[in-house]
Amino acid sequence: MSFTLALGDHALDFSLPATDGKTYSLNDFADAKVLVISFTCNHCPYVIGSNELTRKTANRFKEQGVQFVGINSNSVNTYAEDSFEHMVTIMEKEQFPWVYLRDESQEVALAYGALRTPHYYVFDQDRNLVYSGRAVDNPKDSSKVTINDLDNALEEHLAGKPISKPLTNPLGCNVKWDGKDAHWMPADACDLV
């Protein structure tokens, strides 16, 4: 078994607190036609650089039943800015159109095999994985983006077509694992393509 969920794998359940004061599990998003789960955070320049593009994508596909969920699994011992309190502040200020969850134990990030921030997983109505990887080809500088793989995957999937590029390598900072060096990655973590 590879470190990261493979295409066709089923979404794994979770129970995580959100910035809106509620706790969410996978079943809370059962009405969504498509569920996009991204492993993200507060501090990463790749996340900050692409948040507005992700907002556009989330808003664009919302009417077609696409739900976005962000999960922050980064260790606060590595980056204090990734604390739950900072998550709440960011959501209050930015009003992003997704549910923002905190994975303090990092168990969800490990279960999904999150490689970087951001790392996107797109699940179909049956919650099988149909896309994994990056959103765009230059998340750090949105003015240099030439390809939006996430938009393309959602467009094709919602049109009933096979996704032409279902795997891409996520671009960003690695997940900050607790008790490890800031650049450490699990031994079995590897590129998707």
GROMACS .gro file of C-alpha atoms in nm, residues 20 23 28 39 98 156 184 186-187:
model
    9
   20ASP     CA    1  -1.737   2.747   1.326
   23THR     CA    2  -1.740   1.900   1.496
   28ASP     CA    3  -2.192   1.558   0.754
   39PHE     CA    4  -0.486   1.947   0.350
   98TRP     CA    5  -1.515   2.597   0.298
  156GLU     CA    6  -1.461   1.684  -1.653
  184TRP     CA    7   1.082   1.573   0.737
  186PRO     CA    8   0.757   0.983   0.618
  187ALA     CA    9   0.989   0.731   0.453
   0.00000   0.00000   0.00000
